[in-house]
Coordinates of C-alpha atoms and ligand atoms in Angstrom, one line a residue:
M1 CA 38.4 186.3 -155.7
R2 CA 40.0 185.7 -158.3
Q3 CA 38.6 182.9 -160.4
S4 CA 42.4 182.6 -162.0
K5 CA 44.7 182.4 -159.3
N6 CA 42.0 180.2 -157.2
F7 CA 41.7 176.2 -157.2
I8 CA 38.0 175.2 -158.7
P9 CA 39.1 172.8 -161.0
T10 CA 35.6 172.0 -162.9
L11 CA 35.1 169.5 -165.1
K12 CA 32.8 168.9 -168.1
E13 CA 32.3 165.1 -167.5
V14 CA 30.8 162.9 -165.3
P15 CA 32.8 160.9 -163.0
A16 CA 32.2 157.4 -163.7
D17 CA 31.8 156.1 -160.1
A18 CA 28.8 159.4 -159.6
V19 CA 25.6 158.9 -159.4
I20 CA 23.1 160.9 -157.5
P21 CA 23.0 164.1 -159.1
S22 CA 24.8 165.9 -155.7
H23 CA 28.0 163.3 -156.1
I24 CA 28.1 164.1 -159.5
L25 CA 27.8 168.3 -159.2
M26 CA 30.8 168.5 -156.1
V27 CA 32.6 166.0 -158.4
R28 CA 32.1 168.6 -160.7
A29 CA 32.1 172.1 -159.9
G30 CA 35.7 171.5 -157.4
M31 CA 34.3 171.2 -154.2
V32 CA 35.9 167.2 -153.3
R33 CA 38.2 164.7 -154.7
M34 CA 37.7 160.7 -153.6
L35 CA 40.6 159.9 -151.9
S36 CA 39.5 156.5 -151.2
A37 CA 36.4 155.0 -151.4
G38 CA 33.7 156.7 -148.7
I39 CA 36.6 159.1 -147.7
Y40 CA 36.6 162.9 -149.4
S41 CA 39.0 165.6 -149.2
F42 CA 37.3 168.4 -149.1
L43 CA 38.7 171.9 -151.7
P44 CA 38.4 175.3 -150.8
L45 CA 35.3 175.7 -153.1
G46 CA 33.3 172.9 -151.3
Y47 CA 35.3 173.9 -147.6
K48 CA 33.9 177.0 -148.3
V49 CA 30.2 176.2 -147.9
L50 CA 31.0 173.3 -145.6
K51 CA 32.4 176.1 -143.0
K52 CA 28.9 178.2 -143.4
I53 CA 27.0 174.8 -142.5
I54 CA 28.5 174.8 -139.6
E55 CA 28.6 178.2 -138.6
I56 CA 24.7 177.8 -138.8
I57 CA 24.6 174.9 -136.3
R58 CA 26.6 176.4 -133.9
E59 CA 24.8 180.1 -133.6
E60 CA 21.5 177.6 -133.2
M61 CA 23.8 175.4 -130.6
D62 CA 24.7 178.4 -128.5
A63 CA 21.6 180.3 -128.7
I64 CA 19.9 176.9 -126.9
G65 CA 22.5 177.3 -124.4
G66 CA 25.3 174.6 -126.2
Q67 CA 29.2 174.6 -124.7
E68 CA 31.6 173.6 -127.6
F69 CA 33.8 170.8 -126.7
H70 CA 36.5 169.2 -129.4
L71 CA 37.1 165.9 -128.1
P72 CA 39.7 163.4 -129.6
A73 CA 38.7 160.8 -132.2
L74 CA 41.1 158.3 -130.9
N75 CA 39.6 156.7 -128.1
P76 CA 40.9 153.9 -125.4
K77 CA 39.2 151.0 -126.6
E78 CA 38.5 150.6 -122.5
I79 CA 35.9 152.8 -122.4
W80 CA 33.8 151.2 -125.1
E81 CA 33.7 148.0 -123.5
Q82 CA 32.1 149.3 -120.4
T83 CA 29.4 150.1 -123.0
G84 CA 29.0 147.1 -124.6
R85 CA 29.7 149.1 -128.2
V86 CA 32.7 147.5 -129.2
E87 CA 30.7 144.4 -130.0
A88 CA 28.0 146.6 -130.7
F89 CA 29.0 148.4 -133.3
G90 CA 31.7 145.4 -134.7
D91 CA 33.1 145.6 -137.8
T92 CA 31.7 149.0 -138.1
M93 CA 34.0 150.5 -135.9
F94 CA 38.0 151.1 -137.1
H95 CA 40.6 149.8 -134.7
V96 CA 44.2 150.9 -134.5
K97 CA 46.4 148.2 -135.1
N98 CA 49.4 147.3 -132.3
R99 CA 47.1 149.7 -129.6
D100 CA 44.1 149.0 -127.6
Y101 CA 42.6 152.1 -129.4
V102 CA 39.6 152.7 -132.0
L103 CA 38.5 155.5 -134.0
A104 CA 35.2 157.2 -132.4
P105 CA 32.2 156.3 -134.7
T106 CA 30.5 158.7 -132.1
H107 CA 30.8 160.3 -128.8
E108 CA 27.9 159.2 -126.5
E109 CA 30.7 157.4 -124.4
I110 CA 34.4 160.1 -123.9
M111 CA 31.4 162.9 -123.0
T112 CA 29.8 160.8 -120.1
Y113 CA 33.2 159.9 -119.2
H114 CA 33.9 163.9 -119.2
A115 CA 30.5 164.2 -116.9
K116 CA 31.4 161.3 -114.6
G117 CA 32.6 163.0 -111.2
A118 CA 32.6 166.4 -113.2
L119 CA 28.4 166.7 -113.2
K120 CA 28.4 165.9 -109.3
S121 CA 24.9 167.5 -107.9
Y122 CA 21.4 167.8 -109.5
K123 CA 22.6 171.6 -108.6
D124 CA 25.4 170.6 -111.9
L125 CA 22.1 170.0 -113.8
P126 CA 21.3 170.7 -117.1
Q127 CA 23.5 171.2 -119.1
I128 CA 24.3 170.7 -123.5
W129 CA 27.0 169.6 -124.7
Y130 CA 28.4 169.8 -128.3
Q131 CA 30.9 169.4 -131.1
I132 CA 31.3 169.4 -134.5
Q133 CA 33.7 167.0 -135.4
T134 CA 34.7 164.4 -137.6
K135 CA 33.6 160.4 -137.2
F136 CA 35.1 157.1 -138.5
R137 CA 32.7 154.1 -139.3
N138 CA 33.6 151.6 -142.0
E139 CA 30.6 151.5 -143.8
P140 CA 30.6 148.5 -145.4
R141 CA 29.0 149.9 -148.6
P142 CA 30.3 154.1 -149.1
R143 CA 28.4 155.3 -151.4
S144 CA 26.5 158.7 -152.6
G145 CA 29.6 160.7 -152.2
V146 CA 29.6 162.1 -149.3
I147 CA 26.8 160.8 -148.2
R148 CA 28.1 157.5 -146.8
G149 CA 31.6 158.3 -145.9
R150 CA 33.7 156.2 -143.8
Q151 CA 35.4 159.6 -142.8
F152 CA 32.5 162.6 -141.9
L153 CA 31.7 165.6 -140.0
M154 CA 29.2 165.0 -137.5
K155 CA 27.9 168.0 -135.1
D156 CA 27.2 165.1 -132.1
A157 CA 25.5 167.1 -128.6
Y158 CA 24.7 165.9 -125.2
S159 CA 21.5 166.3 -122.7
F160 CA 22.7 166.1 -119.2
D161 CA 19.6 166.0 -116.8
S162 CA 18.1 165.3 -113.3
S163 CA 15.2 164.2 -113.6
W164 CA 13.2 162.8 -117.0
E165 CA 11.2 165.8 -117.2
G166 CA 14.0 167.5 -117.5
L167 CA 15.4 165.8 -120.2
D168 CA 11.7 166.0 -122.0
K169 CA 13.1 169.6 -121.8
S170 CA 16.3 169.4 -123.4
Y171 CA 15.0 167.0 -126.3
E172 CA 12.4 170.2 -127.2
M173 CA 14.7 172.2 -126.9
L174 CA 17.4 169.7 -129.2
D175 CA 14.2 169.7 -131.7
K176 CA 13.6 173.4 -131.8
A177 CA 17.4 174.5 -132.7
Y178 CA 17.4 171.3 -135.7
R179 CA 13.9 172.7 -137.3
K180 CA 16.2 176.1 -137.3
I181 CA 19.0 175.1 -138.4
F182 CA 17.8 172.7 -141.5
D183 CA 15.1 176.1 -142.3
R184 CA 18.1 178.4 -142.3
V185 CA 19.8 176.2 -143.9
G186 CA 17.1 176.3 -146.9
I187 CA 16.1 172.3 -147.0
K188 CA 12.5 170.7 -146.9
Y189 CA 12.5 168.6 -144.4
F190 CA 10.1 166.4 -142.6
V191 CA 10.6 164.6 -139.4
V192 CA 9.8 161.3 -138.8
G193 CA 9.2 159.0 -135.9
A194 CA 12.5 156.6 -135.6
S195 CA 13.4 152.9 -133.8
S196 CA 16.3 153.7 -131.4
G197 CA 18.8 150.5 -133.0
A198 CA 21.9 150.2 -130.7
M199 CA 21.8 153.2 -129.5
G200 CA 19.5 152.4 -126.9
G201 CA 16.7 154.5 -125.1
S202 CA 13.1 155.8 -125.7
K203 CA 12.1 158.5 -128.0
S204 CA 13.7 159.2 -131.1
E205 CA 13.0 160.6 -134.2
E206 CA 14.6 161.9 -137.6
F207 CA 14.6 164.7 -140.0
M208 CA 14.4 163.3 -143.1
V209 CA 15.2 164.3 -146.4
R210 CA 13.0 162.3 -149.5
S211 CA 15.2 160.8 -152.0
D212 CA 15.7 158.0 -154.3
A213 CA 19.0 158.5 -153.5
G214 CA 17.9 157.5 -149.3
E215 CA 19.1 154.3 -148.1
D216 CA 15.9 154.6 -145.5
T217 CA 12.4 154.0 -146.1
V218 CA 10.1 156.1 -144.5
A219 CA 5.7 155.4 -144.8
Y220 CA 4.0 159.5 -145.0
C221 CA 0.9 160.1 -144.5
E222 CA 0.2 163.3 -147.0
H223 CA -3.2 163.4 -144.9
C224 CA -2.8 163.9 -141.3
G225 CA 1.4 164.6 -141.5
Y226 CA 1.9 160.7 -139.2
A227 CA 5.6 160.8 -140.6
A228 CA 7.6 156.9 -139.8
N229 CA 10.8 155.0 -140.3
V230 CA 9.7 151.4 -141.5
E231 CA 11.5 150.3 -138.7
V232 CA 8.6 151.6 -136.3
A233 CA 6.3 152.7 -138.8
Q234 CA 2.2 151.1 -138.7
S235 CA -0.5 150.7 -140.3
V236 CA -3.9 149.5 -140.4
I237 CA -4.1 145.8 -141.8
E238 CA -6.7 142.8 -141.8
P239 CA -6.0 140.3 -139.1
V240 CA -6.1 137.0 -140.7
K241 CA -8.9 135.4 -140.0
R242 CA -10.1 132.8 -136.9
H243 CA -12.7 130.5 -138.5
T244 CA -15.3 128.7 -135.8
E245 CA -13.7 125.4 -136.5
S246 CA -10.1 124.6 -136.0
R247 CA -9.4 121.7 -139.3
E248 CA -6.6 118.7 -138.3
I249 CA -3.0 118.9 -139.3
Y250 CA -2.2 117.6 -142.6
E251 CA 0.6 117.0 -144.8
I252 CA 0.3 117.5 -148.2
S253 CA 2.9 116.8 -150.9
T254 CA 4.3 120.2 -152.7
P255 CA 6.7 119.1 -155.0
N256 CA 8.6 122.2 -156.6
V257 CA 6.7 124.6 -154.4
K258 CA 9.2 127.0 -153.3
S259 CA 7.5 131.3 -152.8
I260 CA 4.1 131.7 -151.2
D261 CA 2.6 132.6 -154.8
E262 CA 3.4 128.9 -155.8
L263 CA 2.0 127.7 -152.5
C264 CA -1.4 130.0 -154.0
E265 CA -1.1 128.8 -156.8
F266 CA -1.1 125.2 -156.2
L267 CA -3.7 124.7 -153.7
K268 CA -5.9 127.5 -154.9
I269 CA -5.8 129.6 -151.5
D270 CA -5.7 133.1 -150.7
E271 CA -2.3 134.5 -149.5
R272 CA -4.4 135.5 -146.0
E273 CA -4.5 131.6 -145.8
T274 CA -0.3 130.9 -145.4
A275 CA 1.7 131.5 -142.9
K276 CA 5.8 132.3 -144.0
S277 CA 8.3 130.9 -141.8
R278 CA 11.9 132.9 -142.1
I279 CA 14.6 131.5 -139.8
Y280 CA 17.2 134.0 -137.8
I281 CA 20.3 133.5 -136.0
Y282 CA 20.2 135.8 -132.7
N283 CA 23.0 135.3 -129.5
D284 CA 23.9 131.6 -131.5
E285 CA 20.5 130.6 -131.3
P286 CA 17.6 130.0 -134.3
V287 CA 15.0 132.1 -133.9
L288 CA 12.0 131.0 -136.3
V289 CA 9.9 134.4 -137.8
L290 CA 6.5 133.6 -139.0
M291 CA 4.8 136.3 -141.6
S292 CA 1.2 136.2 -143.1
G293 CA 1.4 135.9 -146.7
N294 CA 4.3 137.7 -148.4
D295 CA 4.4 140.2 -145.5
E296 CA 8.1 141.0 -144.9
V297 CA 10.0 141.2 -141.5
N298 CA 11.7 144.5 -140.8
E299 CA 14.8 143.2 -139.1
T300 CA 14.8 146.8 -137.1
K301 CA 11.6 145.4 -135.7
L302 CA 12.7 142.6 -135.0
E303 CA 16.3 143.0 -133.3
N304 CA 14.4 145.6 -131.1
V305 CA 12.0 142.8 -130.1
L306 CA 14.9 140.3 -129.5
G307 CA 17.3 143.0 -127.8
G308 CA 20.0 142.8 -130.0
A309 CA 21.6 142.4 -133.5
V310 CA 20.1 139.4 -136.0
R311 CA 21.1 137.5 -139.0
P312 CA 19.7 135.4 -141.9
A313 CA 20.1 132.4 -141.7
H314 CA 22.1 130.5 -144.1
P315 CA 21.5 128.0 -146.2
D316 CA 23.0 124.9 -144.9
E317 CA 22.2 126.1 -141.6
L318 CA 18.7 126.1 -142.3
K319 CA 18.8 122.7 -143.7
E320 CA 21.4 122.2 -140.4
I321 CA 18.6 123.5 -138.3
T322 CA 14.9 122.9 -140.0
G323 CA 15.9 119.5 -142.0
A324 CA 14.9 121.5 -145.0
D325 CA 15.7 124.6 -147.7
A326 CA 13.7 127.8 -147.7
G327 CA 10.5 127.8 -148.5
S328 CA 9.8 124.7 -147.0
I329 CA 10.4 125.8 -143.6
G330 CA 6.9 125.8 -141.0
P331 CA 6.4 126.0 -137.4
I332 CA 5.3 122.5 -137.0
G333 CA 7.8 120.6 -135.3
F334 CA 10.0 123.5 -135.2
K335 CA 12.1 123.9 -131.3
G336 CA 13.3 126.8 -130.6
R337 CA 11.7 130.2 -130.1
I338 CA 9.1 131.0 -132.3
I339 CA 7.7 134.9 -132.8
A340 CA 4.8 136.2 -134.9
D341 CA 3.8 138.7 -136.5
L342 CA 0.6 140.1 -135.2
R343 CA -1.2 140.0 -138.6
L344 CA -1.1 136.4 -137.3
K345 CA -2.8 136.4 -134.0
D346 CA -4.7 133.1 -132.9
G347 CA -5.4 132.3 -137.1
N348 CA -5.9 129.1 -138.0
N349 CA -6.7 126.9 -141.0
L350 CA -3.4 128.1 -141.9
Y351 CA -0.9 126.7 -144.4
S352 CA 3.4 126.7 -144.1
G353 CA 5.9 124.7 -144.6
A354 CA 6.4 121.1 -143.5
N355 CA 10.0 121.3 -142.9
K356 CA 10.6 118.3 -145.2
N357 CA 11.7 119.8 -148.8
D358 CA 8.4 119.6 -151.0
Y359 CA 5.7 118.8 -148.7
H360 CA 3.5 121.8 -146.8
I361 CA 1.7 121.3 -143.1
G362 CA -2.9 122.5 -143.7
G363 CA -4.9 123.1 -140.8
I364 CA -3.4 124.6 -138.5
D365 CA -4.4 126.2 -135.3
L366 CA -1.3 128.4 -134.6
K367 CA -3.4 128.7 -130.5
R368 CA -3.5 124.9 -130.7
D369 CA -0.7 123.8 -132.6
V370 CA 2.2 126.3 -131.5
P371 CA 1.2 127.7 -128.3
Q372 CA 4.7 129.1 -126.9
I373 CA 4.4 131.4 -129.9
E374 CA 5.1 135.0 -129.2
Y375 CA 3.0 137.6 -131.0
F376 CA 5.4 141.4 -132.4
D377 CA 4.5 143.7 -134.6
L378 CA 6.9 142.9 -137.1
R379 CA 5.7 143.5 -140.9
T380 CA 7.0 146.3 -142.9
V381 CA 4.3 148.5 -143.7
Q382 CA 3.7 149.0 -147.7
S383 CA 2.4 152.3 -150.0
G384 CA -1.4 152.7 -150.3
E385 CA -2.5 151.3 -146.4
K386 CA -4.2 152.5 -144.6
C387 CA -2.7 155.5 -141.7
T388 CA -3.6 154.4 -138.0
R389 CA -4.2 157.8 -137.2
C390 CA -6.7 159.1 -139.7
G391 CA -7.7 155.9 -142.4
K392 CA -6.1 157.7 -145.1
E393 CA -3.6 156.2 -147.6
L394 CA 0.3 156.1 -146.7
E395 CA 2.7 157.1 -148.9
V396 CA 6.0 155.0 -148.5
F397 CA 9.2 156.2 -150.5
K398 CA 13.0 156.1 -149.5
A399 CA 14.4 159.4 -147.6
I400 CA 18.3 160.4 -146.3
E401 CA 18.5 160.9 -142.3
L402 CA 20.1 164.5 -142.0
G403 CA 20.0 164.0 -138.0
H404 CA 18.9 161.8 -135.4
I405 CA 17.5 162.9 -132.0
F406 CA 17.2 160.4 -128.4
K407 CA 16.0 160.0 -125.7
L408 CA 19.1 158.4 -124.2
G409 CA 17.6 157.6 -120.4
T410 CA 20.5 156.2 -118.5
R411 CA 22.2 153.7 -120.2
Y412 CA 25.5 155.5 -120.6
S413 CA 25.7 157.3 -117.2
E414 CA 24.8 153.8 -115.7
A415 CA 27.5 152.1 -117.8
L416 CA 29.8 154.6 -117.4
G417 CA 29.3 155.1 -113.2
A418 CA 28.3 159.3 -114.5
E419 CA 26.2 160.0 -111.4
F420 CA 24.2 162.8 -109.2
L421 CA 23.3 163.5 -105.9
D422 CA 19.6 164.3 -106.3
E423 CA 18.0 166.7 -104.2
N424 CA 17.6 164.4 -101.0
G425 CA 21.6 163.5 -101.5
Q426 CA 20.5 160.2 -103.3
S427 CA 23.1 158.9 -106.2
Q428 CA 21.6 158.1 -109.1
P429 CA 22.6 157.8 -112.8
I430 CA 22.7 161.1 -114.8
I431 CA 19.5 161.1 -117.5
M432 CA 20.5 161.8 -121.1
G433 CA 19.9 162.5 -125.0
S434 CA 22.4 162.0 -127.9
Y435 CA 21.4 164.7 -130.9
G436 CA 23.8 163.9 -134.0
I437 CA 23.5 165.9 -137.7
G438 CA 25.8 165.0 -140.5
V439 CA 27.3 168.2 -141.6
E440 CA 28.3 166.7 -144.8
R441 CA 24.9 165.4 -145.6
V442 CA 23.7 168.7 -145.6
L443 CA 25.8 170.0 -148.2
A444 CA 24.7 167.5 -150.1
C445 CA 20.6 167.5 -149.7
F446 CA 21.1 170.7 -150.6
I447 CA 22.5 170.1 -154.4
E448 CA 20.0 167.3 -154.3
Q449 CA 17.0 169.6 -154.1
N450 CA 18.7 172.8 -155.7
H451 CA 20.0 172.0 -159.3
D452 CA 19.1 171.8 -162.6
E453 CA 20.8 170.2 -165.5
K454 CA 23.0 172.5 -165.6
G455 CA 24.6 172.5 -162.6
I456 CA 24.0 173.8 -158.8
L457 CA 21.4 176.3 -157.9
W458 CA 22.9 177.9 -154.3
K459 CA 20.5 180.2 -152.1
K460 CA 22.7 183.1 -150.0
P461 CA 22.8 181.4 -146.5
L462 CA 25.1 178.8 -148.5
A463 CA 26.2 180.0 -151.5
P464 CA 30.1 180.0 -151.5
F465 CA 30.1 183.5 -153.0
D466 CA 27.0 185.7 -153.9
V467 CA 28.3 186.9 -157.4
H468 CA 29.6 184.9 -160.4
L469 CA 31.5 188.4 -162.3
L470 CA 32.2 187.2 -165.5
G471 CA 34.7 189.1 -168.1
L472 CA 34.2 187.9 -171.2
N473 CA 37.2 188.5 -173.2
M474 CA 39.9 189.7 -170.4
K475 CA 42.2 191.0 -173.5
K476 CA 40.2 193.8 -174.3
E477 CA 41.0 196.6 -172.5
V478 CA 37.4 197.9 -171.8
V479 CA 36.4 195.0 -170.6
S480 CA 39.5 193.8 -168.0
E481 CA 38.9 197.8 -166.8
T482 CA 35.4 197.4 -166.7
S483 CA 35.1 194.3 -164.9
E484 CA 38.3 194.9 -162.3
K485 CA 36.6 198.1 -161.6
I486 CA 33.2 196.0 -160.3
Y487 CA 34.9 194.0 -159.2
K488 CA 36.1 196.3 -156.9
E489 CA 32.8 198.2 -156.0
L490 CA 30.5 195.2 -155.5
T491 CA 33.8 193.9 -153.2
G492 CA 33.4 197.5 -151.8
A493 CA 29.3 197.2 -150.8
G494 CA 29.7 194.1 -148.8
Y495 CA 29.1 190.8 -151.6
D496 CA 31.3 188.5 -151.9
V497 CA 32.2 187.7 -155.3
L498 CA 34.0 184.8 -157.6
F499 CA 35.7 187.1 -160.5
D500 CA 36.0 184.5 -164.2
D501 CA 39.3 186.6 -164.7
R502 CA 40.9 184.3 -166.7
V503 CA 42.2 185.5 -169.8
D504 CA 42.3 182.3 -172.1
A505 CA 39.2 180.9 -171.4
Q506 CA 36.0 181.2 -174.0
A507 CA 32.7 183.2 -173.3
G508 CA 31.2 179.7 -174.0
F509 CA 33.9 178.3 -171.0
K510 CA 33.0 180.5 -169.0
F511 CA 29.1 180.3 -168.8
N512 CA 29.3 176.3 -168.6
D513 CA 31.6 177.3 -165.0
A514 CA 29.2 179.6 -163.9
D515 CA 26.1 177.5 -164.5
L516 CA 27.8 174.8 -163.0
I517 CA 29.2 176.6 -159.9
G518 CA 25.7 178.1 -159.7
L519 CA 25.8 181.4 -157.9
P520 CA 23.0 183.4 -157.2
V521 CA 23.6 186.0 -159.7
Q522 CA 26.0 186.2 -162.7
V523 CA 27.4 189.5 -163.8
I524 CA 28.4 189.4 -167.4
V525 CA 30.6 192.1 -168.7
G526 CA 31.4 192.0 -172.5
E527 CA 32.2 194.3 -175.1
R528 CA 29.3 194.5 -176.9
G529 CA 27.2 195.2 -174.1
L530 CA 29.7 197.7 -172.4
K531 CA 29.3 199.7 -176.1
E532 CA 26.0 201.1 -174.3
G533 CA 27.3 201.1 -170.9
T534 CA 25.4 198.2 -170.0
V535 CA 26.3 195.0 -168.6
E536 CA 24.5 191.7 -168.1
V537 CA 22.7 190.4 -165.1
K538 CA 21.9 187.0 -165.1
V539 CA 19.8 185.1 -161.8
R540 CA 20.8 181.6 -162.3
K541 CA 18.0 179.8 -160.4
T542 CA 15.1 181.4 -163.1
G543 CA 17.7 182.1 -165.6
D544 CA 16.3 185.6 -165.9
R545 CA 18.5 188.3 -167.6
A546 CA 18.7 192.2 -167.4
K547 CA 20.6 194.7 -169.3
V548 CA 21.8 197.1 -166.6
K549 CA 24.0 200.2 -166.8
T550 CA 26.9 199.9 -164.7
E551 CA 26.0 202.9 -162.8
D552 CA 22.8 201.1 -161.4
L553 CA 24.4 197.6 -161.0
L554 CA 24.9 198.1 -157.4
A555 CA 21.1 199.8 -156.4
Y556 CA 19.8 196.6 -159.0
L557 CA 21.5 194.0 -156.9
K558 CA 20.3 195.1 -153.8
E559 CA 16.8 194.9 -155.1
I560 CA 18.1 191.0 -155.5
F561 CA 19.4 190.4 -152.9
K562 CA 16.5 192.2 -150.8
Ligands
ATP601 P1 22.6 155.9 -141.2 O1 20.9 155.3 -140.4 O2 22.4 157.0 -142.3 O3 23.6 154.8 -141.2 P2 22.5 156.6 -138.4 O4 21.9 156.2 -137.8 O5 24.0 155.2 -138.1 O6 23.0 157.1 -140.3 P3 23.3 158.0 -136.7 O7 24.3 157.4 -135.6 O8 21.9 158.7 -135.6 O9 23.9 157.8 -137.7 O10 24.6 159.7 -136.6 C1 24.3 161.1 -136.5 C2 24.1 161.5 -138.5 O11 25.8 161.4 -138.8 C3 23.0 160.5 -139.4 O12 21.5 161.5 -138.9 C4 23.8 160.9 -140.3 O13 22.8 162.7 -140.9 C5 25.2 161.1 -139.7 N1 25.9 159.9 -140.7 C6 26.1 159.0 -140.2 N2 26.2 157.9 -140.6 C7 27.4 159.0 -141.9 C8 27.8 158.5 -142.6 N3 28.1 157.1 -143.2 N4 28.6 159.5 -143.3 C9 27.7 160.4 -143.5 N5 27.1 161.0 -142.0 C10 26.7 160.0 -141.8
MG602 MG1 24.5 153.9 -139.6

């Protein structure tokens, strides 16, 4: 393809709104342009790469017997109401004004709708259905370029089985296909146990890429390979002590003491002797959540325990519910549900807020004084804590989720009445799985892992072209003629070539563009080299350069691409 005739609008400057390398480079290399917050247009160069990713995904999905669908993005709201997900998605779902339609954020409902009545017998099962299609989510904070968009491409697949063992098998197949996809694309990833969240269902795993730009946090053990999203991760932690003797409850004046650290300082006690209270609202009711010391509540763990979305109570609500402000809240005298982290189980002689500003209570025995308390794993794992599997140290870091596989079970088939007749002629809900990959995220994550200060470092499977042919001074006949000849020769040999045949561009400009776009190999045709009958071949990733006789070029490239 000739660069002079094609639209690859590269930029020298870093776009103002871009922070992370993939975002900066995708804009600078002329792959994408932002239309509006979280909404991106793919330009020809970017779309070319996207199509390569889609093709790899498609091949691997077809290889496990997946059948490709193309469902509408515009959906009747009614179907989504039947599964309760209009409410579950809340503001994240786009609604179409004046019509009872929504823009689909995912497609469990619609696939299940088509399975209903069509997959009638156990003989029709199993099935794997998938599509590669646009999703809409009104993400409150679109950022990091295409990594979190309001419109994005997802490969979503759904498995339909007649037994739980069948679901295990389908899940296994998808898991293997995902590993193949990410290996072929050339991304370094790891798999973590995850929460099934608003989707419902039992087992779920996420395919993750380590990155400071990530919005997920994972705990990882380098020693044994344990990896889990902090939404479900656990660590070995010391429970608080139960002393042989429980003291009596007593009130302490603690003027201006708000945080756990201030309380420890003021009373000269250890963090583990304190219990911090936070109030969450679930189903319009307050729930008091009690944590040991400065341990942090993980809201996803909390939501999984309670069974739905929660939010922290607002400051004015706190006062109304407890009579005190944050920092003085506690379990004694609190009317309502109280749940605590397992670390606090049966703790005594604890200090907590008194539900009265500037007062705390000491001598709390959770067993004696808060008999209705329920214990769950609610805390957020921290770096340096011990792995529950091998006892070595866990590392906690940020990651980007590339893909997610879920065992859904019968949540959707029950809600929508998708049933089949089993071998005994009994009607049963179809057992389902759901499996997603963010296509743009694959692209962005590849660039996150493969770039340097000058630009992108493509590898063959995703590279928009194989070779960047640079004709340095195209006004010189010898350069333009030889470049044209090489262009024909390489194209004829099956290479996909981007030919910088621009007449007015300076050599330095062409070099910078070539490094920015980052094709694996550059073939540089200049007047000086041609005098000796050579061109220069540069491997973009290593920067290695070699003078190659024009007649040896094909053989030389064959070696490089071996
Ligand atoms: P996240 O936690 O990042 O919001 P999710 O759990 O909402 O992701 P799923 O509903 O499981 O994501 O969607 C499947 C895949 O779609 C994700 O693994 C991710 O790669 C991709 N994806 C989800 N939301 C977005 C988005 N806003 N922009 C781009 N890709 C997305
Ligand atoms: Mg999301």
